[in-house]
Amino acid sequence: MMNLQALIILGTLAGLASMASATPGTATFYTSYVPSACYGNTQEGTMIAAASDPLWNGGAICGKMFNVTCTGPTNPVPHPCTGNSVVVKIVDHCPGCGGTLDLSKEAFTAIADPVAGIIKIEYNE
């Protein structure tokens, strides 16, 4: 019985630690996926994203995978979030894109109503 309680406590703490490690930001979306700054004219699927200047780091972020969750609206669109999360691959750079991540339209639509245009997110690698 004691081991079961210890496992439950450890599992709860691990879950809290992973939630605490999520980084807040904002996301927009785009629809033209090639060419990209990381992969040129090579298609990398549709669950992709472009990184804003603060994340870009000279392209070192290319190919990294991020779990992204909508946390709320940034404008008057009520309840834009679907309640889902999406995993995206960083394939491009979006200087001045207006958000932390510029998601493909497919990725954005998986987590939010595209009518919102820009949303609050949490993301982690």
Coordinates of N, CA and C in Angstrom, one line a residue:
M1 N 0.8 -1.2 0.0 CA 0.0 0.0 0.0 C 0.9 1.3 0.0
M2 N 1.9 1.2 0.8 CA 2.8 2.4 0.8 C 3.5 2.7 -0.5
N3 N 3.9 1.6 -1.2 CA 4.5 1.8 -2.6 C 3.5 2.4 -3.5
L4 N 2.2 2.0 -3.5 CA 1.2 2.6 -4.4 C 1.0 4.1 -4.1
Q5 N 1.0 4.5 -2.8 CA 0.9 5.9 -2.5 C 2.1 6.7 -3.0
A6 N 3.2 6.1 -2.8 CA 4.5 6.8 -3.3 C 4.4 6.9 -4.8
L7 N 4.0 5.9 -5.5 CA 3.9 6.0 -7.0 C 2.8 7.1 -7.4
I8 N 1.7 7.2 -6.7 CA 0.7 8.2 -7.0 C 1.3 9.6 -6.8
I9 N 2.0 9.8 -5.7 CA 2.6 11.1 -5.4 C 3.6 11.4 -6.4
L10 N 4.5 10.5 -6.8 CA 5.5 10.8 -7.8 C 4.9 11.1 -9.1
G11 N 3.8 10.4 -9.5 CA 3.1 10.6 -10.8 C 2.5 12.0 -10.8
T12 N 1.9 12.4 -9.7 CA 1.3 13.7 -9.6 C 2.4 14.8 -9.7
L13 N 3.5 14.7 -9.0 CA 4.6 15.6 -9.1 C 5.2 15.7 -10.5
A14 N 5.3 14.6 -11.1 CA 5.8 14.6 -12.5 C 4.9 15.4 -13.4
G15 N 3.6 15.2 -13.3 CA 2.6 15.9 -14.1 C 2.7 17.4 -13.8
L16 N 2.8 17.8 -12.6 CA 2.9 19.2 -12.3 C 4.2 19.8 -12.8
A17 N 5.2 19.1 -12.8 CA 6.5 19.6 -13.3 C 6.4 19.8 -14.8
S18 N 5.8 18.9 -15.5 CA 5.7 19.0 -17.0 C 4.8 20.2 -17.3
M19 N 3.7 20.5 -16.5 CA 2.9 21.6 -16.8 C 3.6 22.9 -16.5
A20 N 4.4 22.9 -15.4 CA 5.2 24.1 -15.0 C 6.2 24.4 -16.1
S21 N 6.7 23.5 -16.8 CA 7.8 23.7 -17.8 C 7.2 24.3 -19.1
A22 N 5.9 24.4 -19.3 CA 5.3 24.9 -20.5 C 5.6 26.4 -20.5
T23 N 5.9 27.0 -21.7 CA 6.2 28.4 -21.9 C 5.0 29.1 -22.5
P24 N 4.6 30.2 -21.9 CA 3.4 30.9 -22.5 C 3.9 31.7 -23.8
G25 N 3.0 31.9 -24.7 CA 3.2 32.7 -25.9 C 1.9 33.0 -26.6
T26 N 2.1 33.3 -27.9 CA 1.0 33.5 -28.8 C 1.2 32.8 -30.1
A27 N 0.2 32.5 -30.8 CA 0.3 31.8 -32.1 C -0.6 32.4 -33.1
T28 N -0.1 32.5 -34.3 CA -0.9 32.9 -35.5 C -0.8 31.7 -36.5
F29 N -1.3 31.9 -37.7 CA -1.1 30.8 -38.7 C -0.8 31.3 -40.1
Y30 N -0.3 30.4 -40.9 CA 0.0 30.7 -42.3 C -0.3 29.6 -43.2
T31 N -0.3 29.8 -44.5 CA -0.8 28.8 -45.4 C 0.1 28.4 -46.5
S32 N 1.2 29.1 -46.7 CA 2.2 28.8 -47.7 C 3.4 28.2 -47.1
Y33 N 3.7 26.9 -47.3 CA 4.6 26.1 -46.5 C 6.0 26.0 -47.2
V34 N 6.1 26.2 -48.4 CA 7.5 26.1 -49.1 C 7.6 27.3 -50.0
P35 N 8.8 27.8 -50.1 CA 10.1 27.3 -49.5 C 10.1 27.7 -48.0
S36 N 10.9 27.0 -47.2 CA 11.0 27.3 -45.8 C 12.5 27.6 -45.5
A37 N 12.7 28.4 -44.5 CA 14.1 28.7 -44.1 C 15.0 27.5 -43.7
C38 N 14.3 26.5 -43.2 CA 15.1 25.3 -42.7 C 15.3 24.3 -43.8
Y39 N 14.3 24.1 -44.7 CA 14.3 22.9 -45.6 C 14.1 23.3 -47.0
G40 N 14.2 24.6 -47.4 CA 14.0 25.0 -48.8 C 12.7 24.6 -49.3
N41 N 12.7 23.9 -50.5 CA 11.5 23.4 -51.2 C 11.1 22.0 -50.8
T42 N 11.7 21.4 -49.8 CA 11.3 20.1 -49.3 C 10.0 20.2 -48.4
Q43 N 9.0 19.5 -48.8 CA 7.8 19.5 -48.0 C 8.0 18.7 -46.7
E44 N 7.6 19.3 -45.6 CA 7.8 18.7 -44.2 C 6.4 18.3 -43.6
G45 N 5.4 18.2 -44.4 CA 4.1 17.8 -43.9 C 3.3 19.1 -43.6
T46 N 2.2 18.9 -42.8 CA 1.3 20.0 -42.5 C 1.3 20.4 -41.0
M47 N 1.8 19.5 -40.1 CA 1.9 19.9 -38.7 C 3.2 20.5 -38.4
I48 N 3.3 21.7 -38.9 CA 4.6 22.5 -38.9 C 4.4 23.9 -38.3
A49 N 5.5 24.5 -38.1 CA 5.4 25.9 -37.6 C 6.7 26.7 -37.9
A50 N 6.6 28.0 -37.9 CA 7.7 28.9 -38.0 C 8.0 29.5 -36.7
A51 N 9.2 29.8 -36.4 CA 9.6 30.3 -35.1 C 9.9 31.8 -35.3
S52 N 9.4 32.6 -34.3 CA 9.6 34.0 -34.2 C 11.1 34.3 -33.9
D53 N 11.5 35.6 -34.1 CA 12.9 36.0 -33.9 C 13.5 35.6 -32.5
P54 N 12.7 35.7 -31.4 CA 13.3 35.3 -30.1 C 13.7 33.8 -30.0
L55 N 13.0 33.0 -30.8 CA 13.2 31.6 -30.8 C 14.2 31.1 -31.9
W56 N 14.3 31.9 -32.9 CA 15.0 31.4 -34.1 C 16.5 31.0 -33.9
N57 N 17.3 31.9 -33.2 CA 18.6 31.5 -32.8 C 19.5 31.1 -34.0
G58 N 19.4 31.8 -35.1 CA 20.2 31.5 -36.3 C 19.9 30.2 -36.9
G59 N 18.7 29.7 -36.7 CA 18.2 28.5 -37.3 C 18.5 27.2 -36.5
A60 N 19.0 27.4 -35.3 CA 19.3 26.2 -34.4 C 18.1 25.5 -34.0
I61 N 16.9 26.1 -34.1 CA 15.6 25.5 -33.7 C 15.0 24.7 -34.8
C62 N 15.6 24.7 -36.0 CA 15.1 23.9 -37.1 C 15.0 22.4 -36.8
G63 N 13.9 21.8 -37.1 CA 13.7 20.4 -36.8 C 13.2 20.1 -35.4
K64 N 13.2 21.0 -34.5 CA 12.7 20.7 -33.2 C 11.2 20.5 -33.2
M65 N 10.7 19.7 -32.3 CA 9.3 19.4 -32.2 C 8.8 20.1 -30.9
F66 N 7.6 20.7 -31.0 CA 7.0 21.4 -29.9 C 5.5 20.9 -29.7
N67 N 5.2 20.7 -28.5 CA 3.8 20.4 -28.1 C 3.1 21.8 -27.8
V68 N 2.0 22.1 -28.6 CA 1.4 23.4 -28.4 C -0.1 23.2 -28.0
T69 N -0.5 24.0 -27.1 CA -1.9 24.0 -26.6 C -2.4 25.4 -26.5
C70 N -3.6 25.6 -27.0 CA -4.3 26.9 -26.9 C -4.8 27.1 -25.5
T71 N -4.5 28.3 -25.0 CA -4.9 28.6 -23.6 C -6.0 29.7 -23.5
G72 N -6.3 30.3 -24.6 CA -7.3 31.4 -24.6 C -7.2 32.4 -25.7
P73 N -8.2 33.3 -25.8 CA -8.2 34.3 -26.8 C -7.3 35.5 -26.6
T74 N -6.9 36.2 -27.6 CA -6.2 37.4 -27.5 C -7.1 38.6 -28.0
N75 N -8.2 38.2 -28.5 CA -9.2 39.2 -29.1 C -10.6 38.8 -28.7
P76 N -11.6 39.5 -29.2 CA -13.0 39.3 -28.7 C -13.6 37.9 -29.1
V77 N -12.9 37.1 -29.8 CA -13.5 35.8 -30.2 C -13.6 34.9 -29.0
P78 N -14.8 34.6 -28.5 CA -15.0 33.9 -27.3 C -14.6 32.4 -27.5
H79 N -13.9 31.8 -26.5 CA -13.7 30.4 -26.5 C -13.1 29.8 -27.8
P80 N -12.0 30.3 -28.3 CA -11.4 29.8 -29.5 C -10.8 28.4 -29.4
C81 N -10.4 28.0 -28.2 CA -9.7 26.7 -28.0 C -10.5 25.5 -28.2
T82 N -10.0 24.4 -28.8 CA -10.7 23.2 -29.0 C -10.5 22.2 -27.8
G83 N -9.5 22.5 -27.0 CA -9.2 21.6 -25.9 C -8.1 20.6 -26.3
N84 N -7.7 20.6 -27.6 CA -6.6 19.6 -28.0 C -5.3 20.3 -28.0
S85 N -4.2 19.5 -28.1 CA -2.9 19.9 -28.3 C -2.4 19.4 -29.6
V86 N -1.3 20.0 -30.1 CA -0.8 19.5 -31.4 C 0.8 19.5 -31.2
V87 N 1.4 18.5 -31.9 CA 2.9 18.5 -32.0 C 3.3 19.0 -33.4
V88 N 4.1 20.1 -33.4 CA 4.6 20.6 -34.6 C 6.1 20.6 -34.8
K89 N 6.5 20.6 -36.0 CA 8.0 20.6 -36.3 C 8.3 22.0 -36.8
I90 N 9.4 22.6 -36.2 CA 9.8 23.9 -36.7 C 10.5 23.8 -38.0
V91 N 10.0 24.4 -39.0 CA 10.5 24.3 -40.4 C 10.9 25.7 -41.0
D92 N 10.5 26.8 -40.3 CA 10.7 28.1 -40.9 C 10.9 29.2 -39.9
H93 N 11.3 30.3 -40.4 CA 11.5 31.5 -39.6 C 10.4 32.5 -39.9
C94 N 9.8 33.2 -38.9 CA 8.8 34.2 -39.2 C 9.2 35.5 -38.5
P95 N 10.1 36.2 -39.1 CA 10.4 37.5 -38.6 C 9.2 38.5 -38.6
G96 N 8.9 39.0 -37.5 CA 7.7 39.9 -37.4 C 6.4 39.3 -37.6
C97 N 6.2 38.0 -37.3 CA 5.0 37.3 -37.6 C 3.8 37.7 -36.6
G98 N 4.1 38.4 -35.6 CA 3.1 38.8 -34.6 C 2.8 37.8 -33.6
G99 N 3.5 36.7 -33.5 CA 3.3 35.7 -32.5 C 4.6 35.0 -32.1
T100 N 4.5 34.2 -31.1 CA 5.7 33.4 -30.8 C 6.0 32.3 -31.8
L101 N 4.9 31.6 -32.2 CA 4.9 30.6 -33.2 C 3.9 30.9 -34.3
D102 N 4.3 30.7 -35.5 CA 3.3 30.8 -36.6 C 3.1 29.4 -37.1
L103 N 1.9 28.9 -36.7 CA 1.5 27.5 -37.0 C 1.0 27.4 -38.4
S104 N 1.1 26.2 -39.0 CA 0.4 25.9 -40.3 C -1.1 26.0 -40.0
K105 N -1.9 26.3 -41.0 CA -3.3 26.4 -40.7 C -3.9 25.1 -40.2
E106 N -3.4 24.0 -40.6 CA -3.9 22.7 -40.1 C -3.6 22.5 -38.6
A107 N -2.4 22.9 -38.2 CA -2.0 22.8 -36.8 C -2.8 23.8 -35.9
F108 N -3.0 25.0 -36.4 CA -3.8 26.0 -35.7 C -5.2 25.5 -35.5
T109 N -5.8 25.0 -36.6 CA -7.2 24.5 -36.6 C -7.4 23.4 -35.7
A110 N -6.3 22.6 -35.4 CA -6.4 21.4 -34.5 C -6.6 21.9 -33.1
I111 N -6.1 23.1 -32.8 CA -6.2 23.6 -31.4 C -7.1 24.8 -31.2
A112 N -7.5 25.4 -32.3 CA -8.3 26.7 -32.1 C -9.1 27.0 -33.4
D113 N -10.1 27.8 -33.2 CA -10.9 28.3 -34.3 C -10.1 29.3 -35.1
P114 N -9.9 29.0 -36.4 CA -9.0 29.9 -37.2 C -9.6 31.4 -37.3
V115 N -10.9 31.5 -37.0 CA -11.5 32.9 -37.0 C -10.8 33.8 -36.0
A116 N -10.2 33.1 -34.9 CA -9.6 33.9 -33.9 C -8.3 34.6 -34.4
G117 N -7.6 34.0 -35.4 CA -6.5 34.7 -36.0 C -5.2 34.6 -35.1
I118 N -5.3 35.0 -33.9 CA -4.2 34.9 -33.0 C -4.7 34.4 -31.6
I119 N -4.0 33.5 -31.0 CA -4.4 32.9 -29.7 C -3.3 32.9 -28.7
K120 N -3.6 32.8 -27.4 CA -2.6 32.5 -26.4 C -2.3 31.0 -26.4
I121 N -1.1 30.7 -26.2 CA -0.7 29.3 -26.2 C 0.3 29.0 -25.0
E122 N 0.5 27.7 -24.8 CA 1.6 27.2 -24.0 C 2.3 26.2 -24.9
Y123 N 3.6 26.2 -24.9 CA 4.3 25.2 -25.7 C 5.6 24.7 -24.9
N124 N 5.9 23.5 -25.3 CA 7.2 22.9 -24.7 C 7.8 21.9 -25.7
E125 N 9.0 21.7 -25.6 CA 9.8 20.8 -26.5 C 9.6 19.4 -26.1

